[in-house]
Short mmCIF file of the N, C-alpha and C atoms (twelve columns), coordinates in Angstrom:
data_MODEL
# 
_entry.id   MODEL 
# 
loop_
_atom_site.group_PDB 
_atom_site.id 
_atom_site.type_symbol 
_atom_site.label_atom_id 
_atom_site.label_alt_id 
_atom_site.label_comp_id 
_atom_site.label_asym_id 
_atom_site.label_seq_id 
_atom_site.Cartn_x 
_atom_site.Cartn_y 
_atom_site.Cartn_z 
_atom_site.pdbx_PDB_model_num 
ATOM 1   N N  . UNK A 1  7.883   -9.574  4.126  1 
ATOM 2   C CA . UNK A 1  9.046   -10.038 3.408  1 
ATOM 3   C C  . UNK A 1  10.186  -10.268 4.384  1 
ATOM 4   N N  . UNK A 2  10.745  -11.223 4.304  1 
ATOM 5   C CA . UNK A 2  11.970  -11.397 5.149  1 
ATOM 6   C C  . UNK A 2  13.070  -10.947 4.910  1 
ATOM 7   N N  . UNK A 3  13.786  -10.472 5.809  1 
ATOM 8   C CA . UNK A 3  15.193  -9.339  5.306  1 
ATOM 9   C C  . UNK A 3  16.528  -9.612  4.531  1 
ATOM 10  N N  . UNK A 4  16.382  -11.191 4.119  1 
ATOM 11  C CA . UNK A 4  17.438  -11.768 3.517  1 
ATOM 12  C C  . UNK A 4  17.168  -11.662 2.082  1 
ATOM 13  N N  . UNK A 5  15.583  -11.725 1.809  1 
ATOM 14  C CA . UNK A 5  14.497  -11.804 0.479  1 
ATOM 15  C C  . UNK A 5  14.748  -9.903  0.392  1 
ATOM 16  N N  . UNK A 6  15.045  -9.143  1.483  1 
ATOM 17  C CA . UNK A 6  15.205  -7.294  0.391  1 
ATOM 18  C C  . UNK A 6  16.338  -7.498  0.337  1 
ATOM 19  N N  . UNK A 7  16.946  -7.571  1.100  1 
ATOM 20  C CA . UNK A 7  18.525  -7.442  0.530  1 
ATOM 21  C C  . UNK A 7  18.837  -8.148  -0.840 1 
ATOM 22  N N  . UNK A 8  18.371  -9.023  -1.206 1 
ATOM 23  C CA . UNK A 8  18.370  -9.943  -2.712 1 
ATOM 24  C C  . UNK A 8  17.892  -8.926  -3.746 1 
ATOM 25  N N  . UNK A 9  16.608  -8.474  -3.294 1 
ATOM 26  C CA . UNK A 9  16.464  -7.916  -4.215 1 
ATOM 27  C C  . UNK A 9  16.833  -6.426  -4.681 1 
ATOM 28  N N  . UNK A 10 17.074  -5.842  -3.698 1 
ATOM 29  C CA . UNK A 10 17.801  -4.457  -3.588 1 
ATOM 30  C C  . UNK A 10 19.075  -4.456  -4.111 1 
ATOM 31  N N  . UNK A 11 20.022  -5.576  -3.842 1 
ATOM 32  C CA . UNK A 11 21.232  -5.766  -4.516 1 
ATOM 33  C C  . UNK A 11 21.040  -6.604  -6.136 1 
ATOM 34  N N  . UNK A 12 19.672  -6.697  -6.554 1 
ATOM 35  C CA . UNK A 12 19.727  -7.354  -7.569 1 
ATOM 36  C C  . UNK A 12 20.142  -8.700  -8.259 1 
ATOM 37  N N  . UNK A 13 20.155  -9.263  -7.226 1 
ATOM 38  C CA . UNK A 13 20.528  -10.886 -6.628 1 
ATOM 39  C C  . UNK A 13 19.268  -11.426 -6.493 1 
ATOM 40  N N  . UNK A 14 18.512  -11.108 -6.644 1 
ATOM 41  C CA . UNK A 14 17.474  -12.339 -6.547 1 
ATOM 42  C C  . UNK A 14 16.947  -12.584 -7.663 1 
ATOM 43  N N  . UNK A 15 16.341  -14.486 -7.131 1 
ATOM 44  C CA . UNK A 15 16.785  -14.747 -8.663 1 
ATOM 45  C C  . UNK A 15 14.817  -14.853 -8.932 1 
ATOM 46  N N  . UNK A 16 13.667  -14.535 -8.715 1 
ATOM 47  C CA . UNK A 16 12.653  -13.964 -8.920 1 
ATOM 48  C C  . UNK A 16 11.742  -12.675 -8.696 1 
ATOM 49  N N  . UNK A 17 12.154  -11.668 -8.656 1 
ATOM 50  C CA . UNK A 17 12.048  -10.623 -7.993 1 
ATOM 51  C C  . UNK A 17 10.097  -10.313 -8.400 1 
ATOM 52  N N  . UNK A 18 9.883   -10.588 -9.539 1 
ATOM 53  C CA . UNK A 18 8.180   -10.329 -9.884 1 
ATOM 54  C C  . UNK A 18 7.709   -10.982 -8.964 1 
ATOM 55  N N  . UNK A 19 8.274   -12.247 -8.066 1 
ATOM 56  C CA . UNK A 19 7.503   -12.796 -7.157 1 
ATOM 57  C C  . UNK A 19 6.993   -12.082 -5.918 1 
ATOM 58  N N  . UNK A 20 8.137   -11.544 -5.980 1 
ATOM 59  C CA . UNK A 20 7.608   -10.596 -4.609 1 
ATOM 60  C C  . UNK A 20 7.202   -8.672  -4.760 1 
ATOM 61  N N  . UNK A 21 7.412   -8.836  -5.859 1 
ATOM 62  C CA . UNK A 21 6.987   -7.223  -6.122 1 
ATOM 63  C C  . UNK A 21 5.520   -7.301  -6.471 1 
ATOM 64  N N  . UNK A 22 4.805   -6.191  -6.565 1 
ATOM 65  C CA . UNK A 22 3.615   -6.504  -7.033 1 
ATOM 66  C C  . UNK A 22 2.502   -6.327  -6.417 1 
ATOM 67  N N  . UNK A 23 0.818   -6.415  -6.694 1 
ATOM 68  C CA . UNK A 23 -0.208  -7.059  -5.100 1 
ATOM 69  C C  . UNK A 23 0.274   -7.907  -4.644 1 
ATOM 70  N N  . UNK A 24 0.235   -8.160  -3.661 1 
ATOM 71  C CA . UNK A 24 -0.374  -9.536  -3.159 1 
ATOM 72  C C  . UNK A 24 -1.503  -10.012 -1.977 1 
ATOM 73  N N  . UNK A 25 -2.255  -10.533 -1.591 1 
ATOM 74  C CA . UNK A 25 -3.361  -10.670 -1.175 1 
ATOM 75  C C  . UNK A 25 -3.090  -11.011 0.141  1 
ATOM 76  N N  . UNK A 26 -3.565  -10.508 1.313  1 
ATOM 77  C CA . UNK A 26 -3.333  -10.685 3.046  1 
ATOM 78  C C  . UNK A 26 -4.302  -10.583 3.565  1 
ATOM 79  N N  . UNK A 27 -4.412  -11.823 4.241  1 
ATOM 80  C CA . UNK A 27 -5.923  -12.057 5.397  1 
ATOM 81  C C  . UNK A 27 -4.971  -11.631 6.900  1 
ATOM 82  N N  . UNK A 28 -6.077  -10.729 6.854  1 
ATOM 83  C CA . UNK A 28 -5.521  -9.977  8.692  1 
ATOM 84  C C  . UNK A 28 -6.647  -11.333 9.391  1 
ATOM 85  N N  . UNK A 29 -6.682  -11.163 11.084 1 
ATOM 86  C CA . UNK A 29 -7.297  -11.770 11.920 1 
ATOM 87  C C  . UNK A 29 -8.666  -10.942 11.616 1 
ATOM 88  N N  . UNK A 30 -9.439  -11.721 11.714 1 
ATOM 89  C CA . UNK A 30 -10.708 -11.495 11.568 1 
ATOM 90  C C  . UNK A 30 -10.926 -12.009 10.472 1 
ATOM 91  N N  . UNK A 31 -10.471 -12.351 9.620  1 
ATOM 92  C CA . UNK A 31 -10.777 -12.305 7.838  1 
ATOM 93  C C  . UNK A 31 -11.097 -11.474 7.183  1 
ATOM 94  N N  . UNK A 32 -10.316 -9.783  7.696  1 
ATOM 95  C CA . UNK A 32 -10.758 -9.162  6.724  1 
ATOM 96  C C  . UNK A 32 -9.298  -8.984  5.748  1 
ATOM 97  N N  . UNK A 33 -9.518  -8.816  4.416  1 
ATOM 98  C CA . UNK A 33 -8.546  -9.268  3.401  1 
ATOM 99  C C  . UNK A 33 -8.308  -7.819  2.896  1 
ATOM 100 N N  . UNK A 34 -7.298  -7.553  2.568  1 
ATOM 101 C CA . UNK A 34 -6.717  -6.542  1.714  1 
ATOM 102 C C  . UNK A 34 -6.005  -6.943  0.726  1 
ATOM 103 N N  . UNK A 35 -4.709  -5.798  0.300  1 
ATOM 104 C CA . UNK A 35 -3.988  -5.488  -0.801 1 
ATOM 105 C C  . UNK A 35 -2.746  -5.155  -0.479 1 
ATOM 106 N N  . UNK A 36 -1.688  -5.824  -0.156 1 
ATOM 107 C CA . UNK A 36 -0.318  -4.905  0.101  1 
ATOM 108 C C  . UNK A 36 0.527   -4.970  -1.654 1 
ATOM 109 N N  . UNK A 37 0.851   -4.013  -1.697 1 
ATOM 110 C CA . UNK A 37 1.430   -3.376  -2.881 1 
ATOM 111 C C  . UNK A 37 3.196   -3.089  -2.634 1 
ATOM 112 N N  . UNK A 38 4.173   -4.073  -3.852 1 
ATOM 113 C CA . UNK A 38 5.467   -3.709  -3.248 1 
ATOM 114 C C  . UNK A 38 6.113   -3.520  -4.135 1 
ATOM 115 N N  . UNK A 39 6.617   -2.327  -4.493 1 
ATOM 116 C CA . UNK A 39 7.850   -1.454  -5.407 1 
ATOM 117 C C  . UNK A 39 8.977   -1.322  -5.029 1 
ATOM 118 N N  . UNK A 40 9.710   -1.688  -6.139 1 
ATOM 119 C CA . UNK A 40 11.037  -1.078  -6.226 1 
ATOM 120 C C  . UNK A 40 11.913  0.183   -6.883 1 
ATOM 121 N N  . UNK A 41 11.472  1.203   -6.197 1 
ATOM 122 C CA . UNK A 41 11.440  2.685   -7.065 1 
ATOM 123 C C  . UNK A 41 12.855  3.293   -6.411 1 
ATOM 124 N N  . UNK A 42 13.908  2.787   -6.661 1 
ATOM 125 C CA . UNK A 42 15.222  3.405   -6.252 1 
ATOM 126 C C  . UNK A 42 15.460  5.099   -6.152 1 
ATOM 127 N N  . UNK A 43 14.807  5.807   -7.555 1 
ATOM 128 C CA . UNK A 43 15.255  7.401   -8.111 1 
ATOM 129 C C  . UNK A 43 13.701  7.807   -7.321 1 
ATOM 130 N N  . UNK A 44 12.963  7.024   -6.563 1 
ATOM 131 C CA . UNK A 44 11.839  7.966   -5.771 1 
ATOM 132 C C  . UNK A 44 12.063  8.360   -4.152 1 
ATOM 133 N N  . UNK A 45 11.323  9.333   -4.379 1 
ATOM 134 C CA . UNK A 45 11.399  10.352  -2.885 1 
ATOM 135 C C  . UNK A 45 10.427  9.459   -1.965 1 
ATOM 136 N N  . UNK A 46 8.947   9.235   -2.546 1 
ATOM 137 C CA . UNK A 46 8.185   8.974   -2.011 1 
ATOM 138 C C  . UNK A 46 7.139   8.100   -3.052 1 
ATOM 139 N N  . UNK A 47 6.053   7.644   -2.799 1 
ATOM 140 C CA . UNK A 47 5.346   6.721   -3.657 1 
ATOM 141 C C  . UNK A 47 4.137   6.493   -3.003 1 
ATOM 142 N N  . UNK A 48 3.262   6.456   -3.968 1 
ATOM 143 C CA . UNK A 48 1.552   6.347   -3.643 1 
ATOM 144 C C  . UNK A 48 0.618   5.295   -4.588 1 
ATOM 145 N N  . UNK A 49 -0.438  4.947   -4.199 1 
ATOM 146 C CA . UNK A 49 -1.163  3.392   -4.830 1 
ATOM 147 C C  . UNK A 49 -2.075  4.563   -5.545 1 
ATOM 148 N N  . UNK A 50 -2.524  4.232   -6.628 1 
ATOM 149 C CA . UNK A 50 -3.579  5.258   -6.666 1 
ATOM 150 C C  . UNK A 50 -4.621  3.968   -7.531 1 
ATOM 151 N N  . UNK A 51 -6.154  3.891   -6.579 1 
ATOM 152 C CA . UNK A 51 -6.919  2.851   -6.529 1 
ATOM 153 C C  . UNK A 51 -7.836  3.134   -7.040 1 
ATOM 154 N N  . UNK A 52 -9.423  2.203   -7.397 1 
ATOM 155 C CA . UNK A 52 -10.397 2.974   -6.896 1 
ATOM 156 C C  . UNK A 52 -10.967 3.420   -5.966 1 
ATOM 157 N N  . UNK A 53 -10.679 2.862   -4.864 1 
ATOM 158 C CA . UNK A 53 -11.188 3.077   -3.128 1 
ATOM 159 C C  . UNK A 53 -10.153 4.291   -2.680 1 
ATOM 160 N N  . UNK A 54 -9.278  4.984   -3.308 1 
ATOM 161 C CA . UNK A 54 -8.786  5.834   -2.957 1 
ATOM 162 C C  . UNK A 54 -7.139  6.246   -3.251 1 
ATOM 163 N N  . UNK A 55 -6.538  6.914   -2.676 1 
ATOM 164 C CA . UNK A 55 -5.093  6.866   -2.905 1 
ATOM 165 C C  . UNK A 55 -4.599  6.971   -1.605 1 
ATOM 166 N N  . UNK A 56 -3.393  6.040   -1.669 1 
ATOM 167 C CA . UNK A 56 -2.650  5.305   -0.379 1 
ATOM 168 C C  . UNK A 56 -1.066  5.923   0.080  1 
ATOM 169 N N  . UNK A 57 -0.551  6.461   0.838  1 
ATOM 170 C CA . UNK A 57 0.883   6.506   0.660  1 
ATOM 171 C C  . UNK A 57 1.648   5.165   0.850  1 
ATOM 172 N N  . UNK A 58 2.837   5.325   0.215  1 
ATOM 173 C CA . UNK A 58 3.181   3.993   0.303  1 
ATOM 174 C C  . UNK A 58 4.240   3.921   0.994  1 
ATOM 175 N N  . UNK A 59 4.711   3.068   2.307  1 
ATOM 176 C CA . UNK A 59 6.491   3.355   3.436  1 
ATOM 177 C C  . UNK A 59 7.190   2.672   2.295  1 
ATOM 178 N N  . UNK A 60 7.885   3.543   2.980  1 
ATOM 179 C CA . UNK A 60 9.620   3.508   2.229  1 
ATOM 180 C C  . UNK A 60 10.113  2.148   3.496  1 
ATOM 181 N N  . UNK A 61 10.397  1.072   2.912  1 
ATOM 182 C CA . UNK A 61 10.940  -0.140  3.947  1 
ATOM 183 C C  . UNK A 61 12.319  -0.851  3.405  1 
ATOM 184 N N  . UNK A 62 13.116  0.213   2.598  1 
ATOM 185 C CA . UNK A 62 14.892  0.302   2.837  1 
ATOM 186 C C  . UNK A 62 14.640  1.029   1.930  1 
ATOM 187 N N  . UNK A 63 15.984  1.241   2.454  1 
ATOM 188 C CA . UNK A 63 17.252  3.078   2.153  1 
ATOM 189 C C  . UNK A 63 16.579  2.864   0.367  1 
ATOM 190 N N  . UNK A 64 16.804  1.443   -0.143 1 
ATOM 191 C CA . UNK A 64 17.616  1.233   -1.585 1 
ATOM 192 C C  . UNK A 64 16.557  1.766   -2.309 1 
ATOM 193 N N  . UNK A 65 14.909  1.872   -1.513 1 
ATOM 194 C CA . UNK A 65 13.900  2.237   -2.773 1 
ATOM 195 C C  . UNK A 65 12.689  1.300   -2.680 1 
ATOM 196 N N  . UNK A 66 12.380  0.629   -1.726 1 
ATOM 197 C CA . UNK A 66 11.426  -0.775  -1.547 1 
ATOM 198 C C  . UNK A 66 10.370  0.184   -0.941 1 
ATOM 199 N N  . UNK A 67 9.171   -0.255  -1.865 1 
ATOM 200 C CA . UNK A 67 8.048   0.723   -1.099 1 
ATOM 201 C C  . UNK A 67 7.482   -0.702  -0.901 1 
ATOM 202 N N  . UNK A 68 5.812   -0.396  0.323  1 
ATOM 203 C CA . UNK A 68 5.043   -0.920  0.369  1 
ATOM 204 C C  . UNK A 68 4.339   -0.485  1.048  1 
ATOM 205 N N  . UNK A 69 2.562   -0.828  0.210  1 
ATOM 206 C CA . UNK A 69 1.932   0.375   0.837  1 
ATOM 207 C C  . UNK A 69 0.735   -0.876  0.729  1 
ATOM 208 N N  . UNK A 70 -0.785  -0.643  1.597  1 
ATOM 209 C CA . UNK A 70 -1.527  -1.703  1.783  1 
ATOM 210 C C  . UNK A 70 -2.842  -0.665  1.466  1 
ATOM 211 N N  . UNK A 71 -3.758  -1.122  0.760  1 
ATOM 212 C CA . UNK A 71 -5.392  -0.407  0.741  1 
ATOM 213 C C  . UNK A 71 -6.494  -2.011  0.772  1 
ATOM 214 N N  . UNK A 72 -7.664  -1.659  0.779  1 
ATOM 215 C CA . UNK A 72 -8.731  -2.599  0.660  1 
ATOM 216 C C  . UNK A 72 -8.858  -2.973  -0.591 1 
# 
């Protein structure tokens, strides 16, 4: 995500925010494909994916509450 696209949405200024919250689907090099997962949980400490392949922690990537966390 580009840092102009959290700040939008952290300040609640942006004007699609489901677009970027959510799965969304990422081909690393090689082609192997995952899952990055992105929340906006302001009143959380911390945050986790819970999958079938397992449970994920998820980084905290600003102060305001933006998690994102990646599994298979």
């Amino acid at each position: 995500m580009h840092p102009n696209e959290i700040d939008a949405l952290v300040s609640g200024r942006h004007g699609d925010a489901f677009r970027v919250l959510g799965p969304h689907s990422i081909t690393h090099d090689g082609g192997v494909e995952s899952w990055e997962v992105r929340a906006f949980l302001p009143q959380a400490a911390s945050a986790q994916l819970l999958t079938s392949a397992g449970v994920f922690d998820m980084k905290r990537v600003h102060p305001s509450g933006l998690y994102c966390g990646e599994c298979p």
